Amino acid sequence: NNIVSLSKSMQKALNRKSIVEKRLLIALNQKNLKVLYQPQIDLNTGQMIAVEAFVRWHDEEIGVIAPDELIPIAEETGLINQIGTFMLEQACTQAAKWHKAGIKLKVSINSSVREFLDKNMAKSILDTLERTGCPSHLLQIEITEKFALEAEAETSIIKQMRQLENEGIVFILDDFGTGYASFRYMQLLPIQVVKIDQTFTKSLLQSDKTQRVVDGMVQLGKSMNFTVLAEGVETEQQKDLLKEFGCDYIQGYLIAKPSEPGYIEQLYRVHN
Ligand code: C2E
Ligand code: CA
Ligand code: CA
């Protein structure tokens, strides 16, 4: 029996959300989303070994919706499952195409925990791999700490991750170092790669302390037999330092921004 009033800004946010949701439904139906790919480079060999797939959406009515706005809304409304299905399908199709053309590239997709709450997630991933002709070892799945936190509580998620790992799919712990429990998840989940978050890369050259933290993160990762990947690398100096620390792979604007497949192929020829 209360009267609740919305502030103007809350109302605006709600309106925006419902417009985005409405347009997103249309975009999903018409497959109007796009995928761009960003290279991951092996620091030792200089070779491009993988790409990460990012969703891109330019709606004709409401313009460009950045992932930072899109993903939270999609998670809240449940449309994230459809985005995930779309991205998986596209990524596998692309990886299979490259594989047939002799281009050896793994493809990483970003996964929300909500998708794995579906008990059939592992099966539908394996089905998609088969249908698109993509070898399972070419697929990488990036999970965040929020994902890991829920996975810990939900045994069916870990079970599905193990099943996928057994098939050769690689899990990457994204945003490594930003959460409060990375260390626990490194032990608990079937993860093979840890990705040092870009906030660390950014302040690498500005702070002595950050350098020691990142050095420590690399050593910890390596001591536990993880492959260590750093994201957000924008300068040669950052790259050199990361190499000195023993970091395995890098990703960032220094190599390329998220790009069209055609440009990835050009870059691949330069690097490999
Ligand atoms: P993320 O997975 O941590 O991705 C890294 C973000 O940093 C991407 O932004 C990427 O474009 C950007 N980035 C890459 N290299 C550099 C660099 O050198 N410097 C700087 N400043 N930025 C760089 P984006 O594409 O806007 O995505 C933001 C977040 O949205 C992602 O963070 C990811 O969590 C989420 N996301 C993006 N695409 C998808 C998707 O298809 N599915 C899901 N579930 N989440 C997605
Ligand atoms: Ca990611
Ligand atoms: Ca990240």
XYZ file of C-alpha atoms and ligand atoms in Angstrom:
320
model
C 0.000 0.000 0.000
C 2.804 2.340 -0.721
C 3.083 5.010 -3.324
C 6.354 4.745 -5.156
C 7.585 7.460 -7.457
C 10.249 7.126 -10.080
C 12.791 9.854 -10.408
C 13.157 11.358 -13.880
C 16.498 9.677 -14.397
C 15.162 6.272 -13.360
C 12.280 6.668 -15.747
C 14.636 7.621 -18.548
C 16.794 4.571 -17.896
C 13.748 2.315 -17.904
C 12.523 3.781 -21.174
C 15.918 3.349 -22.757
C 16.068 -0.239 -21.587
C 12.698 -1.116 -23.034
C 13.565 0.511 -26.362
C 16.874 -1.363 -26.517
C 15.115 -4.602 -25.655
C 12.481 -4.082 -28.329
C 15.028 -3.241 -31.026
C 17.281 -6.103 -29.931
C 14.497 -8.623 -30.468
C 14.106 -7.354 -34.016
C 17.859 -7.343 -34.610
C 18.143 -10.929 -33.395
C 15.307 -12.068 -35.619
C 16.847 -10.396 -38.641
C 20.380 -11.461 -37.669
C 21.377 -7.838 -37.709
C 24.192 -8.225 -35.198
C 27.767 -8.316 -36.393
C 30.929 -9.970 -35.180
C 34.403 -8.445 -35.142
C 37.568 -10.346 -34.294
C 40.674 -9.248 -32.405
C 43.990 -11.149 -32.691
C 45.784 -12.868 -29.825
C 49.525 -13.099 -30.474
C 52.123 -15.516 -29.120
C 54.874 -13.310 -27.671
C 57.562 -15.944 -28.212
C 56.951 -16.714 -31.855
C 55.148 -13.533 -32.900
C 52.469 -15.710 -34.460
C 48.763 -15.007 -34.405
C 47.228 -17.990 -32.675
C 43.670 -16.954 -31.937
C 41.061 -14.227 -32.246
C 38.421 -13.047 -29.805
C 34.926 -12.478 -31.157
C 33.059 -9.354 -30.043
C 29.446 -8.541 -30.733
C 28.727 -5.320 -32.627
C 25.312 -3.801 -33.112
C 24.333 -0.813 -35.183
C 20.582 -0.364 -35.087
C 18.990 1.775 -37.784
C 16.709 3.502 -35.280
C 18.747 3.861 -32.111
C 22.265 3.836 -33.530
C 25.310 2.043 -32.160
C 24.770 0.161 -28.911
C 28.105 -0.647 -27.269
C 28.544 -4.039 -25.559
C 28.888 -2.325 -22.195
C 25.274 -1.204 -22.544
C 23.988 -4.128 -24.573
C 25.277 -7.073 -22.536
C 23.845 -6.046 -19.126
C 20.432 -5.390 -20.683
C 20.585 -8.680 -22.571
C 21.531 -10.503 -19.373
C 18.655 -8.958 -17.491
C 16.066 -9.710 -20.146
C 17.341 -13.187 -20.988
C 18.143 -12.208 -24.580
C 21.791 -12.992 -23.795
C 21.026 -16.618 -24.637
C 20.096 -15.627 -28.161
C 23.124 -13.373 -28.516
C 25.294 -16.240 -27.275
C 23.770 -18.662 -29.764
C 24.310 -16.182 -32.581
C 27.930 -15.475 -31.606
C 28.738 -19.166 -31.192
C 27.285 -20.001 -34.587
C 29.178 -17.171 -36.292
C 32.455 -17.885 -34.511
C 32.335 -21.613 -35.298
C 31.411 -20.980 -38.927
C 34.316 -18.546 -39.255
C 36.791 -20.849 -37.497
C 35.753 -23.755 -39.741
C 36.177 -21.579 -42.818
C 39.682 -20.533 -41.762
C 40.540 -24.105 -40.855
C 39.594 -25.292 -44.331
C 41.673 -22.504 -45.863
C 44.726 -23.608 -43.858
C 44.531 -20.610 -41.518
C 45.258 -21.936 -38.046
C 43.254 -19.736 -35.708
C 41.298 -20.536 -32.591
C 38.233 -18.406 -31.919
C 37.278 -17.115 -28.474
C 33.737 -16.278 -27.515
C 32.582 -14.432 -24.413
C 30.085 -16.374 -22.391
C 27.631 -15.236 -19.763
C 26.873 -17.481 -16.841
C 23.197 -17.220 -17.668
C 23.832 -19.260 -20.803
C 25.380 -22.060 -18.752
C 22.431 -22.170 -16.377
C 20.801 -24.015 -19.258
C 21.583 -27.654 -18.590
C 21.768 -28.312 -22.323
C 24.459 -25.685 -22.945
C 27.342 -28.136 -23.413
C 25.297 -30.243 -25.751
C 24.201 -27.318 -27.879
C 27.811 -26.085 -28.126
C 28.935 -29.536 -29.266
C 26.028 -29.680 -31.725
C 26.983 -26.297 -33.172
C 30.612 -27.384 -33.565
C 29.497 -30.458 -35.427
C 26.962 -28.679 -37.603
C 29.419 -25.964 -38.640
C 32.300 -28.410 -39.145
C 34.448 -26.643 -36.574
C 37.000 -28.850 -34.749
C 36.344 -28.461 -31.028
C 39.948 -27.596 -30.174
C 39.490 -24.378 -32.158
C 36.906 -23.023 -29.739
C 37.829 -21.003 -26.657
C 35.273 -19.788 -24.136
C 36.008 -16.705 -22.036
C 34.333 -16.568 -18.664
C 34.379 -13.800 -16.085
C 34.672 -14.007 -12.358
C 30.961 -13.390 -11.982
C 30.543 -16.521 -14.070
C 33.028 -18.416 -11.905
C 31.263 -17.347 -8.733
C 27.968 -18.827 -9.891
C 29.646 -21.876 -11.390
C 31.006 -22.685 -7.975
C 27.521 -22.788 -6.512
C 25.945 -24.593 -9.439
C 27.507 -28.035 -9.923
C 25.856 -28.528 -13.311
C 27.886 -25.620 -14.678
C 31.216 -27.148 -13.664
C 30.053 -30.485 -14.994
C 29.286 -28.971 -18.370
C 32.614 -27.130 -18.400
C 34.445 -30.400 -17.707
C 32.537 -32.123 -20.469
C 33.529 -29.402 -22.923
C 37.124 -29.427 -21.706
C 37.267 -33.156 -22.367
C 36.277 -32.426 -25.945
C 39.227 -30.073 -26.309
C 37.533 -26.729 -25.749
C 39.694 -24.182 -23.932
C 38.375 -22.014 -21.093
C 39.895 -18.610 -20.418
C 39.446 -16.730 -17.139
C 38.799 -13.167 -18.337
C 39.404 -10.018 -16.266
C 41.938 -11.907 -14.141
C 42.939 -9.940 -11.065
C 39.939 -7.642 -10.886
C 37.713 -9.850 -8.738
C 38.237 -11.020 -5.228
C 38.456 -14.733 -5.759
C 40.492 -15.391 -8.888
C 42.854 -17.643 -6.948
C 40.072 -19.933 -5.862
C 38.673 -20.293 -9.354
C 42.112 -21.034 -10.747
C 42.038 -24.190 -8.617
C 38.391 -25.051 -8.933
C 37.432 -24.631 -12.576
C 38.754 -26.334 -15.706
C 40.600 -23.254 -16.946
C 43.709 -23.287 -19.127
C 44.346 -19.622 -19.782
C 44.197 -16.607 -17.480
C 43.739 -13.212 -19.066
C 45.258 -10.301 -17.180
C 42.736 -7.486 -17.210
C 43.397 -4.367 -19.244
C 43.332 -2.096 -16.197
C 46.681 -3.652 -15.193
C 48.122 -3.290 -18.684
C 47.049 0.352 -18.760
C 48.881 1.360 -15.602
C 51.880 -0.885 -16.219
C 54.210 1.936 -17.204
C 52.842 4.431 -14.714
C 53.401 2.491 -11.558
C 56.223 0.439 -10.128
C 53.764 -1.352 -7.919
C 51.574 -2.400 -10.842
C 54.668 -3.805 -12.530
C 55.371 -5.961 -9.523
C 51.748 -7.057 -9.294
C 51.630 -8.030 -12.962
C 54.995 -9.785 -12.731
C 53.569 -11.705 -9.769
C 50.375 -12.547 -11.640
C 52.379 -13.935 -14.551
C 54.613 -16.005 -12.241
C 51.610 -17.327 -10.314
C 49.818 -18.261 -13.511
C 52.870 -19.988 -14.932
C 53.602 -21.837 -11.706
C 50.115 -23.317 -11.936
C 50.677 -24.300 -15.571
C 48.291 -21.742 -16.992
C 48.927 -19.943 -20.212
C 49.045 -16.235 -19.391
C 47.461 -13.754 -21.768
C 47.421 -9.978 -21.280
C 44.760 -7.780 -22.875
C 44.618 -4.062 -23.652
C 48.199 -3.881 -24.930
C 48.530 -0.588 -26.762
C 52.255 0.208 -26.786
C 55.568 -1.481 -27.593
C 56.812 -0.709 -24.073
C 53.883 -2.553 -22.508
C 54.536 -5.472 -24.818
C 58.276 -5.540 -23.989
C 57.625 -5.501 -20.242
C 55.036 -8.278 -20.486
C 57.485 -10.338 -22.510
C 60.175 -9.749 -19.897
C 57.793 -11.013 -17.195
C 57.253 -14.194 -19.204
C 53.693 -13.502 -20.353
C 52.752 -15.942 -23.147
C 50.196 -14.124 -25.280
C 49.037 -10.552 -25.814
C 45.989 -8.895 -27.291
C 45.256 -5.217 -27.874
C 45.187 -2.216 -30.171
C 48.963 -2.500 -30.672
C 48.279 -5.541 -32.844
C 44.797 -4.610 -34.055
C 41.403 -3.329 -33.009
C 38.495 -5.750 -33.327
C 38.345 -6.207 -37.112
C 36.530 -7.790 -40.037
C 37.559 -11.352 -40.975
C 39.199 -10.124 -44.193
C 41.580 -7.878 -42.289
C 42.344 -10.700 -39.830
C 43.400 -12.843 -42.789
C 45.761 -10.107 -44.025
C 47.287 -9.759 -40.574
C 47.604 -13.517 -40.262
C 49.722 -13.572 -43.394
C 51.979 -10.887 -41.937
C 52.423 -12.658 -38.585
C 52.474 -16.347 -39.511
P 36.100 -8.016 -22.557
O 35.746 -9.402 -22.936
O 37.001 -7.815 -21.400
O 36.675 -7.354 -23.886
C 37.678 -6.363 -23.932
C 37.126 -5.032 -24.407
O 38.225 -4.125 -24.571
C 36.418 -5.044 -25.744
O 35.436 -4.029 -25.688
C 37.520 -4.666 -26.732
O 37.028 -4.096 -27.921
C 38.296 -3.666 -25.912
N 39.728 -3.620 -26.256
C 40.472 -4.543 -26.909
N 41.771 -4.144 -27.009
C 41.848 -2.943 -26.412
C 42.936 -2.024 -26.188
O 44.089 -2.236 -26.566
N 42.628 -0.870 -25.520
C 41.367 -0.599 -25.067
N 41.163 0.548 -24.429
N 40.322 -1.446 -25.266
C 40.561 -2.609 -25.922
P 33.944 -4.262 -26.187
O 33.939 -4.989 -27.498
O 33.240 -2.953 -26.111
O 33.324 -5.247 -25.121
C 33.152 -4.895 -23.773
C 32.733 -6.077 -22.945
O 31.440 -6.549 -23.359
C 33.661 -7.276 -23.111
O 34.770 -7.158 -22.241
C 32.748 -8.435 -22.782
O 32.680 -8.631 -21.394
C 31.405 -7.943 -23.279
N 31.147 -8.546 -24.615
C 31.535 -8.140 -25.846
N 31.051 -8.971 -26.804
C 30.351 -9.945 -26.150
C 29.605 -11.108 -26.564
O 29.509 -11.451 -27.764
N 29.017 -11.857 -25.568
C 29.115 -11.531 -24.255
N 28.517 -12.315 -23.329
N 29.822 -10.460 -23.826
C 30.421 -9.678 -24.760
Ca 36.788 -11.335 -23.201
Ca 38.631 -8.443 -20.083
